[in-house]
GROMACS .gro file of N, CA and C in nm:
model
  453
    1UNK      N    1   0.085  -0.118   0.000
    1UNK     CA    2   0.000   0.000   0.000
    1UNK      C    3   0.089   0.123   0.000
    2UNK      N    4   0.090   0.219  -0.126
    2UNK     CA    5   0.134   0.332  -0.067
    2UNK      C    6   0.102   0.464  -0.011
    3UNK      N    7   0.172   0.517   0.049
    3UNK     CA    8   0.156   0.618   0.089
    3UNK      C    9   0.171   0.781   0.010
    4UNK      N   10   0.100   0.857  -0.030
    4UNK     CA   11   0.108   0.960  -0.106
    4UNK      C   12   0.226   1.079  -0.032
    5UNK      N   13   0.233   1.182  -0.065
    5UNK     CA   14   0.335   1.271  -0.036
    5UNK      C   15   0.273   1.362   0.091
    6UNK      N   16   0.371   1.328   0.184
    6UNK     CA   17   0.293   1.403   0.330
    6UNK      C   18   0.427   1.509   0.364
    7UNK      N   19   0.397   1.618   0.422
    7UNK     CA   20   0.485   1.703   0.399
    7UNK      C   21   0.507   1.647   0.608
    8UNK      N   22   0.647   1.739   0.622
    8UNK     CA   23   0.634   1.662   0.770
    8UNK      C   24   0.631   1.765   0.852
    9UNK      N   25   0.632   1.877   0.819
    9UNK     CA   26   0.620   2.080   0.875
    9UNK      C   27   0.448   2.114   0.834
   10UNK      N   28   0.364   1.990   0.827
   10UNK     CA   29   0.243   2.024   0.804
   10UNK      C   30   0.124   2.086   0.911
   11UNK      N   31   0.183   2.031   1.033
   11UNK     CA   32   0.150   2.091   1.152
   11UNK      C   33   0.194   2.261   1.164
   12UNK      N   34   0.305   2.234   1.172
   12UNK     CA   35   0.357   2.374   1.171
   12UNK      C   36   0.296   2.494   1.046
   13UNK      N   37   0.263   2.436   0.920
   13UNK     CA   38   0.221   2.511   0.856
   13UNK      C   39   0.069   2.596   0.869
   14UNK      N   40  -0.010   2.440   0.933
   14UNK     CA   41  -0.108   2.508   0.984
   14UNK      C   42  -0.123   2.576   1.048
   15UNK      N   43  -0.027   2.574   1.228
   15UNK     CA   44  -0.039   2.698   1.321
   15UNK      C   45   0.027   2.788   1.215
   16UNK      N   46   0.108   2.821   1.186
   16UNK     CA   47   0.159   2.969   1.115
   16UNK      C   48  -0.025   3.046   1.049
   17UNK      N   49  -0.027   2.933   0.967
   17UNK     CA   50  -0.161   2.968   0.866
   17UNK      C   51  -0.260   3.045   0.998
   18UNK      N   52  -0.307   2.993   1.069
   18UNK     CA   53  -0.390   3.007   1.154
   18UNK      C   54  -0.355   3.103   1.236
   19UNK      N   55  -0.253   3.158   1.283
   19UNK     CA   56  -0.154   3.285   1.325
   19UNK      C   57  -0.209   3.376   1.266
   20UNK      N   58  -0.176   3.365   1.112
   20UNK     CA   59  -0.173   3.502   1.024
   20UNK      C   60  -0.332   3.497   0.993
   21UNK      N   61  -0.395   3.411   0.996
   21UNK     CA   62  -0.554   3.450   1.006
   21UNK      C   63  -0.629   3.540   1.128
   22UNK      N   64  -0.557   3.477   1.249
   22UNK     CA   65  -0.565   3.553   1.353
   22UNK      C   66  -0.552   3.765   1.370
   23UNK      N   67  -0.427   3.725   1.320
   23UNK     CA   68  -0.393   3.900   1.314
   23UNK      C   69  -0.468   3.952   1.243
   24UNK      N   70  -0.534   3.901   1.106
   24UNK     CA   71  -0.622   3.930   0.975
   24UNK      C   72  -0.764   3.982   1.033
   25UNK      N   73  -0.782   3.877   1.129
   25UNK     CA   74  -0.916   3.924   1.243
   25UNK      C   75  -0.921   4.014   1.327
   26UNK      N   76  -0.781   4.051   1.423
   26UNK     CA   77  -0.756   4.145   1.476
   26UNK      C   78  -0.755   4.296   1.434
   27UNK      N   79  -0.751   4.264   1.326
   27UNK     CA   80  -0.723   4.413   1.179
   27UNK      C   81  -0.849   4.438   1.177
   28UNK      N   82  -0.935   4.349   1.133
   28UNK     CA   83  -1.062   4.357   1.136
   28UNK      C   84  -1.145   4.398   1.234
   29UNK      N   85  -1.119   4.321   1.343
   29UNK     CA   86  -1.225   4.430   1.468
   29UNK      C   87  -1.184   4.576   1.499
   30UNK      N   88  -1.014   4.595   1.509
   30UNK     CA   89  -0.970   4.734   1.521
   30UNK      C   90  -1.036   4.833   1.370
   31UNK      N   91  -1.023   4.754   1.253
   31UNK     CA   92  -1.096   4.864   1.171
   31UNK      C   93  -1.245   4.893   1.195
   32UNK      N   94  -1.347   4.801   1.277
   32UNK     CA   95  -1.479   4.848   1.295
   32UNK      C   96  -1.458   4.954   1.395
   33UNK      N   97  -1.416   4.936   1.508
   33UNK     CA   98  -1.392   5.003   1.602
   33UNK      C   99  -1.332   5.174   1.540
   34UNK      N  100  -1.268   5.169   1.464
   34UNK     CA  101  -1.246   5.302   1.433
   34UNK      C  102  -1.329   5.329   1.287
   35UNK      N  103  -1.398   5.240   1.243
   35UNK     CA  104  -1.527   5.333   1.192
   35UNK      C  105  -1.632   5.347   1.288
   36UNK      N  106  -1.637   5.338   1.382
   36UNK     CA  107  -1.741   5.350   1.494
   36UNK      C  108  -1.714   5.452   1.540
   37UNK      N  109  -1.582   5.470   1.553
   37UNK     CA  110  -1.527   5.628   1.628
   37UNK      C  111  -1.594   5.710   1.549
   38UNK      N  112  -1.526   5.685   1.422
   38UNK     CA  113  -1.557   5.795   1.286
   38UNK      C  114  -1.720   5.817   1.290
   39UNK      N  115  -1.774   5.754   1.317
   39UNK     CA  116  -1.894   5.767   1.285
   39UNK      C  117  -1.979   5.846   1.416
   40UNK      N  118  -1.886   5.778   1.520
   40UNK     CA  119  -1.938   5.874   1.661
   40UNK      C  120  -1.889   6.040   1.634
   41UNK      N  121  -1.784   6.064   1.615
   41UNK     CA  122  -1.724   6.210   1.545
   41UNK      C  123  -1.848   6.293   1.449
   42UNK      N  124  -1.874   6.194   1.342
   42UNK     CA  125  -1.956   6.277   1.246
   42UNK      C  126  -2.127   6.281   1.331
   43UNK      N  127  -2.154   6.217   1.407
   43UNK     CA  128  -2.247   6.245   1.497
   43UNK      C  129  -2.234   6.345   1.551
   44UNK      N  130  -2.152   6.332   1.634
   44UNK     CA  131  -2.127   6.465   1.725
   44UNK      C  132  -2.095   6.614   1.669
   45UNK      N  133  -2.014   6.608   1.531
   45UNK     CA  134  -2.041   6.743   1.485
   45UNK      C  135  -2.150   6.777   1.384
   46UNK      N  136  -2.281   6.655   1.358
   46UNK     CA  137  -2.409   6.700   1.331
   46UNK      C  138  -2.455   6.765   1.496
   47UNK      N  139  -2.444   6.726   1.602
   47UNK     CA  140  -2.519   6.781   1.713
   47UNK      C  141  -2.446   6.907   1.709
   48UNK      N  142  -2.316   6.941   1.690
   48UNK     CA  143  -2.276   7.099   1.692
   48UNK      C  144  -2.330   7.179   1.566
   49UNK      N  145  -2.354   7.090   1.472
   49UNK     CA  146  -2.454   7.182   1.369
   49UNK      C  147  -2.576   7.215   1.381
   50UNK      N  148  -2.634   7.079   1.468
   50UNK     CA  149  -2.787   7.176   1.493
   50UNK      C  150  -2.799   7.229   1.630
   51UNK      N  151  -2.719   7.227   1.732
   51UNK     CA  152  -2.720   7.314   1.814
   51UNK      C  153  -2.712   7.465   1.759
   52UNK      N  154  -2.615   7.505   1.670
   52UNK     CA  155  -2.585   7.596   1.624
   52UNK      C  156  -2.729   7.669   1.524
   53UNK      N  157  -2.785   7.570   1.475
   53UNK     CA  158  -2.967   7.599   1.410
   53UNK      C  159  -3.002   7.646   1.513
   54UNK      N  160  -3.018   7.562   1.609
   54UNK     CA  161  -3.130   7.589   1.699
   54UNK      C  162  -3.096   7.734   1.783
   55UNK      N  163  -2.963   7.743   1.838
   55UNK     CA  164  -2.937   7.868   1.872
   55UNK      C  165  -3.011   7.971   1.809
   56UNK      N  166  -2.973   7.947   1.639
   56UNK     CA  167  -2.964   8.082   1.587
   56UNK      C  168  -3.136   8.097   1.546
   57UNK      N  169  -3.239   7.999   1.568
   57UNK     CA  170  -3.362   8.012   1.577
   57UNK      C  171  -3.414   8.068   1.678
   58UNK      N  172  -3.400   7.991   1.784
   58UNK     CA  173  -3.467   8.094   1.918
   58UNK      C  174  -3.413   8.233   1.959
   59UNK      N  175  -3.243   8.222   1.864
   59UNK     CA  176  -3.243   8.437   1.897
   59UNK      C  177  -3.293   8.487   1.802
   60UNK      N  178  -3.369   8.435   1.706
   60UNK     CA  179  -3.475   8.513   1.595
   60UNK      C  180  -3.592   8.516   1.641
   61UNK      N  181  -3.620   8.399   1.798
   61UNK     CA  182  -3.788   8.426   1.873
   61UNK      C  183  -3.761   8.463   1.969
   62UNK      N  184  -3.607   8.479   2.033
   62UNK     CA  185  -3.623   8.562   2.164
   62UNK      C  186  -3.562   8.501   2.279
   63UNK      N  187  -3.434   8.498   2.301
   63UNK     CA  188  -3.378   8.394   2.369
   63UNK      C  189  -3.291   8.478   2.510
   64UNK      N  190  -3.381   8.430   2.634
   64UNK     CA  191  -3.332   8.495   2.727
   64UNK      C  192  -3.182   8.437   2.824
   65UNK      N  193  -3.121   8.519   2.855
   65UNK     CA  194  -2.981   8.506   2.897
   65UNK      C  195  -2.921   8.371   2.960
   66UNK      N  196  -2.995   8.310   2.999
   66UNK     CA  197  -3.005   8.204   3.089
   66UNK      C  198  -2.947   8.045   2.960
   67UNK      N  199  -3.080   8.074   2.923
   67UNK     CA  200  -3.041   7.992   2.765
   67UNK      C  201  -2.904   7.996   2.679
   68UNK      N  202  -2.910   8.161   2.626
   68UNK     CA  203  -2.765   8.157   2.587
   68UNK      C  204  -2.668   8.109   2.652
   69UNK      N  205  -2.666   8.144   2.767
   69UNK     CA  206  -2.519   8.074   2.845
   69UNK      C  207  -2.527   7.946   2.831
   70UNK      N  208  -2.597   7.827   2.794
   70UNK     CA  209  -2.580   7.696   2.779
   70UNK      C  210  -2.483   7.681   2.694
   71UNK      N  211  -2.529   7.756   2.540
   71UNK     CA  212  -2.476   7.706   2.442
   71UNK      C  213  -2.314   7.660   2.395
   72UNK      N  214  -2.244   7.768   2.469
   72UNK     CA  215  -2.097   7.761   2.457
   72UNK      C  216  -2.017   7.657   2.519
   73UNK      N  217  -2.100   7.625   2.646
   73UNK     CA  218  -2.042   7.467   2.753
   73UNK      C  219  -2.099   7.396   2.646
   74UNK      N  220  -2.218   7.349   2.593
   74UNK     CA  221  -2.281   7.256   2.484
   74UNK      C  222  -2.179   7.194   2.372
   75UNK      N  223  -2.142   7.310   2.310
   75UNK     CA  224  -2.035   7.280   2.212
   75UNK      C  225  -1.918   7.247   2.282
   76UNK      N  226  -1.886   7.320   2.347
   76UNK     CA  227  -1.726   7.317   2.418
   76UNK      C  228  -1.727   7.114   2.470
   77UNK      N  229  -1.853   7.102   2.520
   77UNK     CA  230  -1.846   6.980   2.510
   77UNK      C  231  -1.845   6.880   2.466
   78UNK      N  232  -1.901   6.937   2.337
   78UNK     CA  233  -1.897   6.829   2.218
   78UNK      C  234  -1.775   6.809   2.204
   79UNK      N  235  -1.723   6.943   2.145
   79UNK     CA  236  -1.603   6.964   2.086
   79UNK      C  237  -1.469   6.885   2.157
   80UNK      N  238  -1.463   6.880   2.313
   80UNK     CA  239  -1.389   6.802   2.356
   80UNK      C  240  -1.399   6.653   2.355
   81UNK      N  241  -1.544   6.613   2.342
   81UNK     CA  242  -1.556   6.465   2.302
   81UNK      C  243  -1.496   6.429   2.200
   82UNK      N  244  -1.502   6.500   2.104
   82UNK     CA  245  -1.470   6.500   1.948
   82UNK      C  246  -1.298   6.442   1.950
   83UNK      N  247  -1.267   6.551   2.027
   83UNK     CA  248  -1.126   6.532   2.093
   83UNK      C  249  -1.061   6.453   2.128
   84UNK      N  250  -1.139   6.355   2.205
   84UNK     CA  251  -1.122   6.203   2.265
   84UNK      C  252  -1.114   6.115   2.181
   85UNK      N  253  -1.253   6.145   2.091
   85UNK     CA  254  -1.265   6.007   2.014
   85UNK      C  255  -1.151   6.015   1.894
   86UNK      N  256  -1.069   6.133   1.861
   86UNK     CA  257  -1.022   6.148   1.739
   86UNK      C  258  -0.886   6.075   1.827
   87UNK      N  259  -0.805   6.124   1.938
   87UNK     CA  260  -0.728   6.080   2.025
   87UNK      C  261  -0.706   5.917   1.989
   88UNK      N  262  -0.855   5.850   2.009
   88UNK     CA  263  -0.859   5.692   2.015
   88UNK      C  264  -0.858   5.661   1.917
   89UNK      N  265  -0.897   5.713   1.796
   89UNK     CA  266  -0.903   5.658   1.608
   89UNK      C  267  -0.745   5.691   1.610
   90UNK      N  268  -0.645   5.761   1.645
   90UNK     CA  269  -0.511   5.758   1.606
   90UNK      C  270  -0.488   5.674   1.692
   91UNK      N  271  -0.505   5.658   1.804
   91UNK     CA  272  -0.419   5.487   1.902
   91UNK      C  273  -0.463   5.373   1.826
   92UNK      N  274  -0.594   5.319   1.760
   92UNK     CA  275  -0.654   5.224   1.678
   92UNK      C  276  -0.568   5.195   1.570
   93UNK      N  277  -0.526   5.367   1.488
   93UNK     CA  278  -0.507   5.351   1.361
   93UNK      C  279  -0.336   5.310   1.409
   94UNK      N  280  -0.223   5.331   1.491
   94UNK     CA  281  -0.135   5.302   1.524
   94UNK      C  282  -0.127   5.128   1.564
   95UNK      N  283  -0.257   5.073   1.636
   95UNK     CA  284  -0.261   4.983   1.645
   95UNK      C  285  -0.225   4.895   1.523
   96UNK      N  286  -0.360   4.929   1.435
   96UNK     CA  287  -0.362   4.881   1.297
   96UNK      C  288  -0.212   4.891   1.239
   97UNK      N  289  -0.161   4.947   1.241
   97UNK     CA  290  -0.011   4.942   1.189
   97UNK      C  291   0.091   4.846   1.244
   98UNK      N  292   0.090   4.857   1.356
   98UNK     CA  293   0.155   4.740   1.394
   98UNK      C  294   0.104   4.633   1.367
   99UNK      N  295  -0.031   4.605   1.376
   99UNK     CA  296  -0.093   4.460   1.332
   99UNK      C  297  -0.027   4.447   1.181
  100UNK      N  298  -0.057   4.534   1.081
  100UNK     CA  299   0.010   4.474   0.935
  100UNK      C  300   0.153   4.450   0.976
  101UNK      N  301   0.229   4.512   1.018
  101UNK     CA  302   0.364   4.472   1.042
  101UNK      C  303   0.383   4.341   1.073
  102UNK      N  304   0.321   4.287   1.195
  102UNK     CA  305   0.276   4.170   1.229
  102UNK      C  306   0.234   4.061   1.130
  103UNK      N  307   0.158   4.093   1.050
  103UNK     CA  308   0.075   4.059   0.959
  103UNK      C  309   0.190   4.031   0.828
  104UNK      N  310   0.278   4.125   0.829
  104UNK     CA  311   0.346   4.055   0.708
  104UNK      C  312   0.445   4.006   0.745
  105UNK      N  313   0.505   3.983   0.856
  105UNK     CA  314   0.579   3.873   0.949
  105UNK      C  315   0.545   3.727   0.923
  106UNK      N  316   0.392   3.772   0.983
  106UNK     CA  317   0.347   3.621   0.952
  106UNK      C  318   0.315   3.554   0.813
  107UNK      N  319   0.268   3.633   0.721
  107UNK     CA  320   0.278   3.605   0.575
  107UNK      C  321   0.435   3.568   0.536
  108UNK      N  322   0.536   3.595   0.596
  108UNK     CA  323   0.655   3.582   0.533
  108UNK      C  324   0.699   3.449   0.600
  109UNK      N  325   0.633   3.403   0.699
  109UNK     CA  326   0.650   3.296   0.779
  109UNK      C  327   0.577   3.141   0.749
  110UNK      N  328   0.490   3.224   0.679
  110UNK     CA  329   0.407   3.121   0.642
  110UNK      C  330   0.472   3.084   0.482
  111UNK      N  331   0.483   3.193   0.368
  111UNK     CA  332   0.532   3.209   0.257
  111UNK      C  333   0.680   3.096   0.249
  112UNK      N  334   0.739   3.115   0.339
  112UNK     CA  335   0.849   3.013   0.337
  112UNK      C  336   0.832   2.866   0.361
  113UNK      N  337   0.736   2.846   0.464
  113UNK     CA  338   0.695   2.702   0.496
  113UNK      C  339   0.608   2.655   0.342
  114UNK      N  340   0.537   2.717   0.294
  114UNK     CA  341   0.482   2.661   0.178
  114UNK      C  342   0.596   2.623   0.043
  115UNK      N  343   0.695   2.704   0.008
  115UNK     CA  344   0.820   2.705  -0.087
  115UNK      C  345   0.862   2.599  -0.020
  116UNK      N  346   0.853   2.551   0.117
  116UNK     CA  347   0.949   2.437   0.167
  116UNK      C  348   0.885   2.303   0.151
  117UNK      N  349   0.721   2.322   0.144
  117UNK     CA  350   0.666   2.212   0.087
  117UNK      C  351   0.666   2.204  -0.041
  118UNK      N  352   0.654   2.322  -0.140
  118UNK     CA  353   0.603   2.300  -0.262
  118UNK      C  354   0.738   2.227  -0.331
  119UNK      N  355   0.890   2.256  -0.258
  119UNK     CA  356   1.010   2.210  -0.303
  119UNK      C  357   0.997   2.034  -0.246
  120UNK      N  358   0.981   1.993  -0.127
  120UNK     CA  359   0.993   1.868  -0.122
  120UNK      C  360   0.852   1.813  -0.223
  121UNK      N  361   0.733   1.877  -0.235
  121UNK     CA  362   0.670   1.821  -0.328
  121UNK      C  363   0.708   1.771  -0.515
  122UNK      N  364   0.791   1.852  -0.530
  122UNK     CA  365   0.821   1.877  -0.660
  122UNK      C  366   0.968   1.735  -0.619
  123UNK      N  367   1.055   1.751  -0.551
  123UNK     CA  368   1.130   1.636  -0.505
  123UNK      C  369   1.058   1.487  -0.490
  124UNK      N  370   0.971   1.483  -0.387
  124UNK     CA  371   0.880   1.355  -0.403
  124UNK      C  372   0.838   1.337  -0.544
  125UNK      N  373   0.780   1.405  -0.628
  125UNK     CA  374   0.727   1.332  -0.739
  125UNK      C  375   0.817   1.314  -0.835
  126UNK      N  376   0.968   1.400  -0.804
  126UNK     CA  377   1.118   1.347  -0.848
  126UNK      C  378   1.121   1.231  -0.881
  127UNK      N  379   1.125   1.177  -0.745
  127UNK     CA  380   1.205   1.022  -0.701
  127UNK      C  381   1.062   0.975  -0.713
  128UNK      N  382   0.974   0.942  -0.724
  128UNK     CA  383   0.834   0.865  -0.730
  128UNK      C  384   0.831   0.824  -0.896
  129UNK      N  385   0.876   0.915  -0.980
  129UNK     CA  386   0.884   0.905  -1.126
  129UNK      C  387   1.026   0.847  -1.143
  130UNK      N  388   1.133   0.888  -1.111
  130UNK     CA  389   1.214   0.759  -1.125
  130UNK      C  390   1.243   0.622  -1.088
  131UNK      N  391   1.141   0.616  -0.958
  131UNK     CA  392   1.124   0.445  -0.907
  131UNK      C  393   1.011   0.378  -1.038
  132UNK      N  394   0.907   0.462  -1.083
  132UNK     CA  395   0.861   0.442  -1.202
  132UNK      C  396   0.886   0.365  -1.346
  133UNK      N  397   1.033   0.480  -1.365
  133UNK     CA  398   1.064   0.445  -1.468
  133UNK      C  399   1.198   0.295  -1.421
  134UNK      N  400   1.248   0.328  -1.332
  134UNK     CA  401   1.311   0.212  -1.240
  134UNK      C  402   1.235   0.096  -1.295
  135UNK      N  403   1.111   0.078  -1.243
  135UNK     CA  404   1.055  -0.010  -1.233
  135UNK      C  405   0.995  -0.085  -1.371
  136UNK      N  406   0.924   0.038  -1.475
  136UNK     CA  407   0.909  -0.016  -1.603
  136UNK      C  408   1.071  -0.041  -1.689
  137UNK      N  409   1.174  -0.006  -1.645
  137UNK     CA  410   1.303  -0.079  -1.742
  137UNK      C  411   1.302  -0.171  -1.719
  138UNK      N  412   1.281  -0.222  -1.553
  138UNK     CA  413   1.353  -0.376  -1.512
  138UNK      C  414   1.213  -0.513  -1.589
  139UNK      N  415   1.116  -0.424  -1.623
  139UNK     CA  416   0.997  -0.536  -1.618
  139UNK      C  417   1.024  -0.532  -1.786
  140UNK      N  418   1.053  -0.405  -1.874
  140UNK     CA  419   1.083  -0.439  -1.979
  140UNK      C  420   1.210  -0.563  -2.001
  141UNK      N  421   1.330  -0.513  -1.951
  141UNK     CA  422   1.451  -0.605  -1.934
  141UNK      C  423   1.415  -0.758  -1.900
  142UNK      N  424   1.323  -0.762  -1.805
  142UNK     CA  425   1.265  -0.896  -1.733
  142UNK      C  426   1.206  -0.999  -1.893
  143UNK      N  427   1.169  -0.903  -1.975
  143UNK     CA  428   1.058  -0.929  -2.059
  143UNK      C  429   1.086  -0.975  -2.190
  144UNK      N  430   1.201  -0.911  -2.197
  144UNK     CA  431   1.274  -0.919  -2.312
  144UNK      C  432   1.406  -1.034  -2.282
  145UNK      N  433   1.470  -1.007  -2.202
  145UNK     CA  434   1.496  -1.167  -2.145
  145UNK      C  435   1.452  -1.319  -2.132
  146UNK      N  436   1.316  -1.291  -2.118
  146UNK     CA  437   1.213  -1.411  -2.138
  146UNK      C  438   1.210  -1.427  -2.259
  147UNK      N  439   1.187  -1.351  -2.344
  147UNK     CA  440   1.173  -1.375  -2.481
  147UNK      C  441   1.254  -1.406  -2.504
  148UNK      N  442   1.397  -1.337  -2.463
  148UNK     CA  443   1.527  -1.440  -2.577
  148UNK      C  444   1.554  -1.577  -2.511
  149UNK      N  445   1.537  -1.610  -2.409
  149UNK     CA  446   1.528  -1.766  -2.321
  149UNK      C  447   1.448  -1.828  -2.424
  150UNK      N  448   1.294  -1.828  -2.441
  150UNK     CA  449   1.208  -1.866  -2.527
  150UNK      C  450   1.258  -1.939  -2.643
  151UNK      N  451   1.334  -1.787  -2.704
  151UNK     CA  452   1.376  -1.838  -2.829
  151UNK      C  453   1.473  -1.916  -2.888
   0.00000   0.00000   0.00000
């Protein structure tokens, strides 16, 4: 019975494989996470745009002192949220950078273990085709021998 071509770093190829899928995922939740920021940002400076409506509506119906003084802490507060979240989309997006770094570590890690199979593969079917032809000379030779005995 034989046995077909088993590579013997096949274990190993898989954890690598499964490594660099890993980081691939990690990339992935850090990029939702900072479109979530992004998207919390563009929220927050629609609320400084219609705060800024609404201001400028009620001092066209009459807006007593009390009111105005909100408005400037309102924004000021946005505006520092804004602050935060932009703060955390650059730690994310720094993250994300190191993850590809990571990421092509592991592609280069993995990239070599496969050249190391695809070379003993191309070797196995080397020597598999010369036990082949090994094998059809000696049965020709075998064959042709018989025949001249015969004759």
């Amino acid at each position: 019975m034989k046995k077909g071509f088993q590579f013997k770093l096949e274990a190993v190829l898989k954890m690598r494989k499964l490594a660099e899928d890993q980081v691939k995922m990690q990339i992935g939740r850090v990029n939702v996470k900072i479109n979530e920021l992004r998207t919390q940002v563009a929220e927050h400076n629609a609320g400084i745009d219609q705060a800024y409506e609404a201001q400028e509506a009620e001092l066209a119906r009459g807006l007593d002192g009390q009111e105005l003084r909100f408005h400037p802490y309102f924004v000021e507060g946005k505006r520092a949220h804004i602050g935060y979240l932009e703060s955390q989309i650059k730690m994310f997006e720094s993250e994300v950078e190191r993850l590809y770094l990571e990421l092509n570590r592991k592609r280069a890690d993995v990239k070599v273990i496969e050249k190391l199979k695809e070379k003993e593969h191309k070797e196995y079917k080397k020597n598999l085709e010369k036990k082949r032809a090994e094998q059809l000379e000696e049965s020709v030779l075998s064959w042709f021998d018989r025949k001249q005995r015969e004759a």
